[in-house]
Short mmCIF file of C-alpha atoms in Angstrom, two decimals:
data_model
loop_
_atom_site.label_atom_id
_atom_site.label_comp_id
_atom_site.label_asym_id
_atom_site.label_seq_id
_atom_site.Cartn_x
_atom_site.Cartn_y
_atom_site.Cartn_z
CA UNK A 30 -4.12 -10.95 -34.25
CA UNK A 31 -6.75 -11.15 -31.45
CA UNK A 32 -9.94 -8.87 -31.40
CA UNK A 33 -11.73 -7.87 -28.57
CA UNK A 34 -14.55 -8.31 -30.19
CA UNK A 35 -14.12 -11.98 -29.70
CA UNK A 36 -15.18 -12.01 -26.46
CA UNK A 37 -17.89 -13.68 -25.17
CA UNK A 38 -21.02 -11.20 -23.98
CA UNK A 39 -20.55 -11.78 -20.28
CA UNK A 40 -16.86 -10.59 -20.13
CA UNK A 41 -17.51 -7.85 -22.82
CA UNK A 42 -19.90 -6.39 -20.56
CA UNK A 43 -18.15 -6.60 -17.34
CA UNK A 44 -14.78 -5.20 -19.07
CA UNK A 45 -17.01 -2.41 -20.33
CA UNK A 46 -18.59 -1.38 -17.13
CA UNK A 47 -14.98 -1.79 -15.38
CA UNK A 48 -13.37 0.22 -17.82
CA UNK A 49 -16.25 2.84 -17.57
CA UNK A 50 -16.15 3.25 -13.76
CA UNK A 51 -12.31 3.24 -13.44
CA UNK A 52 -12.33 6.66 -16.03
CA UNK A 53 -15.35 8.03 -14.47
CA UNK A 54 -13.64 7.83 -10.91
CA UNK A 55 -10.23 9.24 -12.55
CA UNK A 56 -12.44 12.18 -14.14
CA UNK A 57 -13.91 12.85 -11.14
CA UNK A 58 -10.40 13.29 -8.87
CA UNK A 59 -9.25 15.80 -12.39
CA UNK A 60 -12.03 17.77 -12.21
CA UNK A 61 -11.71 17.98 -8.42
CA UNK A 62 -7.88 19.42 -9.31
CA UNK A 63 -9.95 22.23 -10.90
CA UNK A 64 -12.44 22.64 -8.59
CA UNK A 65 -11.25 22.36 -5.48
CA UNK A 66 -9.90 26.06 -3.35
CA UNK A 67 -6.06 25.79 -2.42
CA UNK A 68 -3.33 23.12 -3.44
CA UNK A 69 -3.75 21.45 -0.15
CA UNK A 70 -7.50 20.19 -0.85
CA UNK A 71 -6.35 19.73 -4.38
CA UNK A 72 -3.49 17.38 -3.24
CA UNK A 73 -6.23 14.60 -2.17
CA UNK A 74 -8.34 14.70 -5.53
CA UNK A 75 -5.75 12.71 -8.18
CA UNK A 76 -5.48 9.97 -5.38
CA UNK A 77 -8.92 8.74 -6.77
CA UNK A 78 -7.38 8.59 -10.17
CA UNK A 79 -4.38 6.15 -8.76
CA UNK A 80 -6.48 4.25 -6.64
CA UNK A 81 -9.86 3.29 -7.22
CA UNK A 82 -9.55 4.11 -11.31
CA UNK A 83 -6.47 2.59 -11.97
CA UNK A 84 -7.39 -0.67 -10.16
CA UNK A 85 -10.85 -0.96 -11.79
CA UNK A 86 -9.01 -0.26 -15.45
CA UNK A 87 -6.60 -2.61 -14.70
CA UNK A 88 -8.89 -5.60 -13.27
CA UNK A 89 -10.47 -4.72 -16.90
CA UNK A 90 -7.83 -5.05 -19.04
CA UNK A 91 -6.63 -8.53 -16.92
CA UNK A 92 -10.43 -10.27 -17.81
CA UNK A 93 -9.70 -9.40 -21.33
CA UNK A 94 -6.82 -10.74 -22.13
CA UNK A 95 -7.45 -13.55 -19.78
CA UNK A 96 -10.33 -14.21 -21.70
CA UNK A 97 -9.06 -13.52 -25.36
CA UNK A 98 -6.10 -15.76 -24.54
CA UNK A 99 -7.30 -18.59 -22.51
CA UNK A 100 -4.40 -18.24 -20.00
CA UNK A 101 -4.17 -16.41 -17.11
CA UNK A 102 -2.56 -12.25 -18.04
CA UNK A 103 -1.67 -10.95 -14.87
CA UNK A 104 1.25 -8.51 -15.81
CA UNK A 105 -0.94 -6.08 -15.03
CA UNK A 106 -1.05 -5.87 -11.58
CA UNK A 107 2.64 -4.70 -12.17
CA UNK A 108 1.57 -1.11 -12.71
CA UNK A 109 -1.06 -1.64 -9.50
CA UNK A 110 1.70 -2.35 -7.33
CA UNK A 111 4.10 0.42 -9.30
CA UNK A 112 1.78 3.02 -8.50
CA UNK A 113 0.00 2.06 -5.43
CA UNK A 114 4.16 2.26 -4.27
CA UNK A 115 4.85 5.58 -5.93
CA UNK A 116 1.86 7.74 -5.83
CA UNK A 117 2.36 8.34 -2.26
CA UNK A 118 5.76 9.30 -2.44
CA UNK A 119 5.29 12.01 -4.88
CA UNK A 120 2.24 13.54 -3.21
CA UNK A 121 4.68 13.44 -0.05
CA UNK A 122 7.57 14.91 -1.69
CA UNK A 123 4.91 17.84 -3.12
CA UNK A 124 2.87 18.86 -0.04
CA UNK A 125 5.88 18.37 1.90
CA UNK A 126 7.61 20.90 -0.82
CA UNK A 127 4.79 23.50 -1.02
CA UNK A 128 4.36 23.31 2.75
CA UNK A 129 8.54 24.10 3.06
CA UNK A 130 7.35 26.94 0.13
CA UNK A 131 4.22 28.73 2.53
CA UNK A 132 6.77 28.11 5.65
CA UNK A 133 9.39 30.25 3.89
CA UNK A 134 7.33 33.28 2.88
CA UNK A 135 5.47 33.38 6.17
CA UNK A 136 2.45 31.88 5.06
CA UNK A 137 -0.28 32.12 7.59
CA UNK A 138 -2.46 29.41 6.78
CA UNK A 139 -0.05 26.94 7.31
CA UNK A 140 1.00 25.54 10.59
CA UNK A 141 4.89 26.66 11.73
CA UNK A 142 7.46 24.61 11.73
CA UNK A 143 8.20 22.06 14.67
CA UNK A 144 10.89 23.84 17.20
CA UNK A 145 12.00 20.31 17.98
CA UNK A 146 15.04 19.28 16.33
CA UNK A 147 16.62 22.87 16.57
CA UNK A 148 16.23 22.62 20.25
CA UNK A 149 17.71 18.80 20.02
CA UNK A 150 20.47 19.59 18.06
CA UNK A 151 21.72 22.30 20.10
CA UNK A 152 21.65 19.77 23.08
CA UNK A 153 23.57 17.29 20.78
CA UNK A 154 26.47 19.80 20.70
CA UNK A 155 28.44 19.44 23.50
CA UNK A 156 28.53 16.09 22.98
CA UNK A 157 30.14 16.18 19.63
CA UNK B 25 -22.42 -8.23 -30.18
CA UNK B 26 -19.81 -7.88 -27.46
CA UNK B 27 -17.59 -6.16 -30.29
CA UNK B 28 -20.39 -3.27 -29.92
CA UNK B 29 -20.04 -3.70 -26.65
CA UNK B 30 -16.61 -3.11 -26.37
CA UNK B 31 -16.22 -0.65 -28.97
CA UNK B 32 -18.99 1.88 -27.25
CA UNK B 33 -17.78 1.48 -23.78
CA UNK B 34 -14.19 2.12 -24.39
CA UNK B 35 -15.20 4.88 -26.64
CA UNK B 36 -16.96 6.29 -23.62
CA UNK B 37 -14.13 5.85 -21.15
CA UNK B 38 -11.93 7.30 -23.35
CA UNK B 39 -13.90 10.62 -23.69
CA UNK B 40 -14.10 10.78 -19.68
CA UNK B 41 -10.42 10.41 -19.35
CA UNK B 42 -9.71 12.95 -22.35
CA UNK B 43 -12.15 15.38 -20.20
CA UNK B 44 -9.73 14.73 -16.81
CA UNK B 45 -6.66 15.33 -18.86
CA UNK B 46 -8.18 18.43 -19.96
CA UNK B 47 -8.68 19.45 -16.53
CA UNK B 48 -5.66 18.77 -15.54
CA UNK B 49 -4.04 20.74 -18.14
CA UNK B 50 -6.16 23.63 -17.37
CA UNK B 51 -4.96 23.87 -13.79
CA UNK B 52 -1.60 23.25 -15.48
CA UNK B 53 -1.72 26.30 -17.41
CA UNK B 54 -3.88 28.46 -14.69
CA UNK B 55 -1.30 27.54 -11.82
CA UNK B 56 -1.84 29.79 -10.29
CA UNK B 57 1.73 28.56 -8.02
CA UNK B 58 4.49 26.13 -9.20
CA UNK B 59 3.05 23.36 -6.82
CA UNK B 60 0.19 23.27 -8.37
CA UNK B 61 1.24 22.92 -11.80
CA UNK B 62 3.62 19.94 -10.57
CA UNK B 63 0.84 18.31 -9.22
CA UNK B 64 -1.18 18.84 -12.30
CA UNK B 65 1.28 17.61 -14.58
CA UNK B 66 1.26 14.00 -12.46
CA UNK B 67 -2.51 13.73 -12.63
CA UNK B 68 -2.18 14.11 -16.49
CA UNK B 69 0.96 11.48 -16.58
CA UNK B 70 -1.58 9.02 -14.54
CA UNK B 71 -4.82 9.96 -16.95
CA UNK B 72 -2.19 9.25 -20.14
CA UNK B 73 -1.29 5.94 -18.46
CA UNK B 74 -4.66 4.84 -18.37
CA UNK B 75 -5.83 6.39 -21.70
CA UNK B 76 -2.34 3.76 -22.91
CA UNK B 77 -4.64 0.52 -21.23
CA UNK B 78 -7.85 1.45 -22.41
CA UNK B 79 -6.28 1.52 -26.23
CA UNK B 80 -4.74 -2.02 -25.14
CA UNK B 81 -8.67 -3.48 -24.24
CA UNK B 82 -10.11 -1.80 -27.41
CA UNK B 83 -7.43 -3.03 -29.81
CA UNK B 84 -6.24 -6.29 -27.97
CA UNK B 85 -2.82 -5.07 -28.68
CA UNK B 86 -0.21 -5.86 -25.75
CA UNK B 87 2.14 -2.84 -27.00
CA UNK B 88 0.44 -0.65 -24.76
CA UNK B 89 0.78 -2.45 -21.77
CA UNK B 90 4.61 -1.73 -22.00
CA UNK B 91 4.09 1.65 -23.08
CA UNK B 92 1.48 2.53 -20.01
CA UNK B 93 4.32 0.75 -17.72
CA UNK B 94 6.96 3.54 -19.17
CA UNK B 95 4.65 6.30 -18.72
CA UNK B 96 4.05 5.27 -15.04
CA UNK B 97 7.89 4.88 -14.47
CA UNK B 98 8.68 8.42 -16.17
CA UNK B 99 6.09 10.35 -14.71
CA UNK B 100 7.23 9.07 -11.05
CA UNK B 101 10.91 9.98 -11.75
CA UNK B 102 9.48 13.74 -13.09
CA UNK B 103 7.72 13.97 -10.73
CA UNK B 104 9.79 13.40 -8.09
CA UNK B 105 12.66 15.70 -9.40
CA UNK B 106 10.38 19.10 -9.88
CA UNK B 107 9.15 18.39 -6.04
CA UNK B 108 13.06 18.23 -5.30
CA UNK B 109 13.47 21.28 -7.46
CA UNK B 110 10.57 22.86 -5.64
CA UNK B 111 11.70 22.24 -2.09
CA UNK B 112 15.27 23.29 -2.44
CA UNK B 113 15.84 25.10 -5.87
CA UNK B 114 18.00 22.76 -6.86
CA UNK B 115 17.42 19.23 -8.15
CA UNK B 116 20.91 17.64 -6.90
CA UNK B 117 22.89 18.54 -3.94
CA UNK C 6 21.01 -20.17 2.91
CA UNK C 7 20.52 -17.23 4.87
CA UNK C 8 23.77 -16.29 3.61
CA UNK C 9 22.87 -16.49 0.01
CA UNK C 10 19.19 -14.87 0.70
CA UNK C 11 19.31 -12.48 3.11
CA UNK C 12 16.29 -10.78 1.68
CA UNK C 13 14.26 -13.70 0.93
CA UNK C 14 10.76 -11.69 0.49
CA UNK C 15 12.61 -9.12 -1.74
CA UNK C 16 14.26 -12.08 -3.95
CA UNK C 17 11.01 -13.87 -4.37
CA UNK C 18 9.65 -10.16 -5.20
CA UNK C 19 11.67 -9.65 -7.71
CA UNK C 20 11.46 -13.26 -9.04
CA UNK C 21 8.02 -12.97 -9.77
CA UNK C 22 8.05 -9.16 -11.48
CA UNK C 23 10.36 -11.18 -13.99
CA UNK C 24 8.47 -13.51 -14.76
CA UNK C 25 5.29 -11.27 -15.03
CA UNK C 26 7.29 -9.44 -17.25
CA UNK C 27 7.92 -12.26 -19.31
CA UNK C 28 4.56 -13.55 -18.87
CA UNK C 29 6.23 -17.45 -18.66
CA UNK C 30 6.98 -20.21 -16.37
CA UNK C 31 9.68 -21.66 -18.15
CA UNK C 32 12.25 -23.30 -16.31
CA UNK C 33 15.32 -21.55 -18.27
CA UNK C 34 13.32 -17.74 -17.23
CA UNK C 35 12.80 -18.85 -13.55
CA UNK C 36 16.79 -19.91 -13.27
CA UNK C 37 17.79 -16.96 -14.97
CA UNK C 38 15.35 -14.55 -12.89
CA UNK C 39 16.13 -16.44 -9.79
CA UNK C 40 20.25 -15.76 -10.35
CA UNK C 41 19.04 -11.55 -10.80
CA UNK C 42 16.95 -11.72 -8.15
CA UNK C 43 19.89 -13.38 -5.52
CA UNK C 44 22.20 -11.67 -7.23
CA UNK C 45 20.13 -8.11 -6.28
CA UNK C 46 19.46 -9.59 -2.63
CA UNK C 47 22.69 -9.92 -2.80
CA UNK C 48 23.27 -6.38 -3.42
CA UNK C 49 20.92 -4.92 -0.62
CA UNK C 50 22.73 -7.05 2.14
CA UNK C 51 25.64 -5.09 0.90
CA UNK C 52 23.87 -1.70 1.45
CA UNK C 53 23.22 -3.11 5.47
CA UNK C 54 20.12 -2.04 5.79
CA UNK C 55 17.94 -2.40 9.45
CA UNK C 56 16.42 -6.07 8.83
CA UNK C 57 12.53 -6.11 8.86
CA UNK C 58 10.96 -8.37 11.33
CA UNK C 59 7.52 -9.62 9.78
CA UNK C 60 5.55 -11.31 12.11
CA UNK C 61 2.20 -12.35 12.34
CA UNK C 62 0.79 -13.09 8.84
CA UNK C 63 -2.87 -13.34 9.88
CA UNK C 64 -2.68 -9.53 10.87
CA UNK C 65 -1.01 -8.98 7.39
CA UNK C 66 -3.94 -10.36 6.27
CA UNK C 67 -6.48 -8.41 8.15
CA UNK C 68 -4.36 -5.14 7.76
CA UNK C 69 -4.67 -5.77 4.06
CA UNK C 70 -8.34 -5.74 4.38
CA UNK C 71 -9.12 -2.94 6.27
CA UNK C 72 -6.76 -0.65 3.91
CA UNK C 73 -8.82 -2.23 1.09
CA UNK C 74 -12.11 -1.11 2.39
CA UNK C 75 -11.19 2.16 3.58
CA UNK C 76 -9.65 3.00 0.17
CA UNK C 77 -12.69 2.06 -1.48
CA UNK C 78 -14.67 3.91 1.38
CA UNK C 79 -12.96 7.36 1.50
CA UNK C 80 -12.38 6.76 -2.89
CA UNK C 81 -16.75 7.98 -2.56
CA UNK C 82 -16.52 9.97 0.34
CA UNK C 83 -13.80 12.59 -1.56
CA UNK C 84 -15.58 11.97 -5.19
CA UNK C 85 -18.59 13.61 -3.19
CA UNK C 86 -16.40 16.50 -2.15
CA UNK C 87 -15.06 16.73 -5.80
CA UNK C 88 -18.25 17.04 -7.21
CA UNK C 89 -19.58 19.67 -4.81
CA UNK C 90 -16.24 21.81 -5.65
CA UNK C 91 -16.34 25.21 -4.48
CA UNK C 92 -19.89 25.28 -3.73
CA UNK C 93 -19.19 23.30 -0.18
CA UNK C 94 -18.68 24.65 2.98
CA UNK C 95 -14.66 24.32 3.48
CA UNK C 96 -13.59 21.53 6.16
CA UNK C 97 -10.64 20.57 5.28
CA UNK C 98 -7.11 21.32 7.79
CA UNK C 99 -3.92 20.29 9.23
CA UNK C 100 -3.90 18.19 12.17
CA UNK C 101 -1.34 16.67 14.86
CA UNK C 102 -1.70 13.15 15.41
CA UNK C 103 0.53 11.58 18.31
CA UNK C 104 1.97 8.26 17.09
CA UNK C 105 3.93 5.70 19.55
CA UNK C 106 5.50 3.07 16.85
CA UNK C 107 9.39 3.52 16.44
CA UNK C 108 9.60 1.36 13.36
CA UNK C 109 11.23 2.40 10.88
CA UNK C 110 9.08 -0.01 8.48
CA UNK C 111 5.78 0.46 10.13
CA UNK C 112 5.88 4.00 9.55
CA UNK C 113 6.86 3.74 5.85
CA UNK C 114 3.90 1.28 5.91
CA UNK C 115 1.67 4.00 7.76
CA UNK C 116 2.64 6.90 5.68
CA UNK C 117 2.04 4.86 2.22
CA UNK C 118 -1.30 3.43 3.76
CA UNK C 119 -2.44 6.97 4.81
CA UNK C 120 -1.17 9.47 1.55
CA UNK C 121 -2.93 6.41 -1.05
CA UNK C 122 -5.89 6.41 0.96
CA UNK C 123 -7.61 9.87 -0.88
CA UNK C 124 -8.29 11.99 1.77
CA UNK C 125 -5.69 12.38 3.90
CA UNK C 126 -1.43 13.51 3.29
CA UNK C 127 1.02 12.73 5.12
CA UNK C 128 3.22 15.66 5.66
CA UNK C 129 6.13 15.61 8.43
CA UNK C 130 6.82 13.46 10.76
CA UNK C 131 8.93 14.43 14.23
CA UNK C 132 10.34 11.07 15.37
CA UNK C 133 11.90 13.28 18.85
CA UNK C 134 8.68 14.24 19.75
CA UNK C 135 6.51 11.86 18.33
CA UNK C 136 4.09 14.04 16.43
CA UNK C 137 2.36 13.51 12.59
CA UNK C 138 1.27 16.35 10.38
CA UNK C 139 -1.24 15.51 8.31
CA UNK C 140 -3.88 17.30 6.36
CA UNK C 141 -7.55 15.88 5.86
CA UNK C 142 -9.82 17.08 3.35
CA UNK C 143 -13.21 16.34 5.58
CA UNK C 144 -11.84 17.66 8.76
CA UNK C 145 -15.05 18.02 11.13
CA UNK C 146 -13.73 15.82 13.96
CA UNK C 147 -10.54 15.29 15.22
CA UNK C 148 -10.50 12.76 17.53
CA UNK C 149 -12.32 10.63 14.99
CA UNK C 150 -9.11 10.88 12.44
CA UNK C 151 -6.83 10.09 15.65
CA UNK C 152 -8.95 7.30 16.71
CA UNK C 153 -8.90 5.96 13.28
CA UNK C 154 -5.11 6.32 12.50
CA UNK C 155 -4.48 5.00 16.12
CA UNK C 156 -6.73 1.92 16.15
CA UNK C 157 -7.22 0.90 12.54
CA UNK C 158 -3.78 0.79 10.99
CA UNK C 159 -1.54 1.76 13.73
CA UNK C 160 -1.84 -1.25 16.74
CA UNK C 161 -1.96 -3.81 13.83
CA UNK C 162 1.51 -2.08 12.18
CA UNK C 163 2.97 -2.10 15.87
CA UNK C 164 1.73 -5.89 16.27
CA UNK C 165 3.30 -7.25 12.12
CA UNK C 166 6.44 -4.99 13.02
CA UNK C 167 7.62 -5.82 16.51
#
């Protein structure tokens, strides 16, 4: 069984300050989810938490088993790619939902609907 | 040395991203609408994810590598349905 | 060959996720990931869909970069607006942003690159008309968002995706 506390000084320290920042930027976008006013500025805060924090936890965790190992870990950078790909499609699919959710009940604050592709289907019609 | 070293400052990240998952599950619980709560519930999938690879560095164990990768993969599918759910009150159509 | 890889980029993607998975080289995992990963090419071609045209790998390249510094970039510039919380002055909004590409692909590219970059969503898209609803967080000048979208991601996207 491998320890991390074989690791030589340099890498423990740079794994330790990586693996600080990445949580302090994630705590930062989870405290801006309870900070921030309405869902819409909250919808921007967890992106730091799947960007910038993920990556630096992840760079962390390839340096150390790189280094405990002696061969190159980069299975990692699965999960980078896995949510740099997803996270964007579920905060679409949400603001997109709670914006179809204001829309519905008349919500002011949002901005209507665009007339568009009513007007564009109706001109399909005849057509058909 | 560097076992110190490693010991403290994964201690310490793990504390910040307990706080974040507490935040999130605060807005989970205060809402105050469904969106919200959706959203909050995917911040705390992504803060468990991570809390999985910091237990990885601090143990050296490669279990949790697999186990993070399943938490990303099941929070995305969640996810995904409750938005579904959310925009049409149904999850299939 | 085309025949047998008619989504060379996805094969070769999925190629190496095996073997990352497996965390090996080995000749016997690279046959057997290679024969999943033609085999699920295979699969796609079957699904027909519109073939990407990637062009241009230096602007790949470049477009890679900027995305990678204005992550990092607007990763402290919402962290400050986290932190502040309720005590800031409120500046966030929806805007309209007119966008020219047609490409299917570019704007998949454009919507990922813009909802992972914290501080703006991507929220409709009107391919008749041409117009992008998006919502900023640090809305204090328009034009500045448009000029960015416009010149920064969406000219290079138009120029890898002809």
């Amino acid at each position: 069984m491998i320890a991390p506390g074989d690791l030589p000084l340099w890498a423990a320290i740079i794994v330790g300050a990586l693996t600080i920042g990445g949580a302090a930027f994630t705590l930062v976008g989870s405290f801006g989810l309870w900070r921030l006013r309405s869902f819409y500025d909250r919808v921007h805060t967890p992106t730091l938490g799947t960007s910038l924090g993920t990556v630096l936890i992840i760079v962390a965790s390839m340096i150390c088993f790189t280094v405990l190992e002696s061969r190159v870990i980069l299975q990692e950078l699965l999960i980078f790619v896995f949510v740099s790909v997803t996270t964007p499609v579920t905060l679409m699919l949400l603001a997109r939902a709670a914006l179809y959710r204001d829309r519905a009940e008349g919500n002011a604050s949002v901005p209507p609907a665009d007339p568009q592709p009513i007007l564009k289907a109706r001109e399909a019609e005849p057509d058909a | 040395m560097s076992a110190t070293i490693i010991i403290w400052s994964v201690s310490i990240a793990q504390i910040l991203l307990a706080l974040a998952m507490v935040a999130a599950t605060l807005r989970l619980i205060k809402g105050p609408r469904a969106q919200d709560r959706v959203l909050a519930l995917d911040t705390f999938y992504v803060n468990a994810m991570l809390m999985m690879l910091t237990f990885g560095i601090r143990t050296g164990g490669e279990l949790y590598f697999e186990a993070a990768l399943i938490i990303a993969v099941l929070g995305f599918v969640g996810t995904v349905a409750l938005a579904k759910f959310l925009m049409r009150g149904e999850v299939i159509e | 060959m085309r025949r047998l890889f008619p989504f060379p980029l996805l094969t070769l993607g999925l190629l190496g996720m095996w073997l990352l998975l497996n965390q090996t080289v080995a000749l016997g995992h690279i046959l057997l990931g290679g024969a999943v990963a033609t085999g699920a090419g295979l699969a796609m071609a079957a699904l027909k869909p519109q073939k990407p045209k990637i062009g241009k790998p230096l602007a790949v390249l470049r477009l890679l970069g900027i995305v990678a510094t204005d992550v990092i970039r607007s990763n402290f510039a919402v962290a400050g607006i986290a932190i502040q919380g309720k005590r800031r002055k409120q500046t966030s909004g929806f805007m309209t942003v007119p966008i020219d590409m047609q490409n299917r692909y570019g704007l998949a590219i454009l919507s990922i690159i813009m909802t992972a970059t914290p501080g703006t969503v991507w929220l409709n898209f009107d391919a008749g008309s041409g117009r992008l609803l998006i919502h900023v967080l640090d809305l204090k000048d328009e034009q500045a968002w448009i000029d960015i979208i416009k010149n920064r991601y969406e000219r290079l996207l138009m120029e890898i995706f002809q």
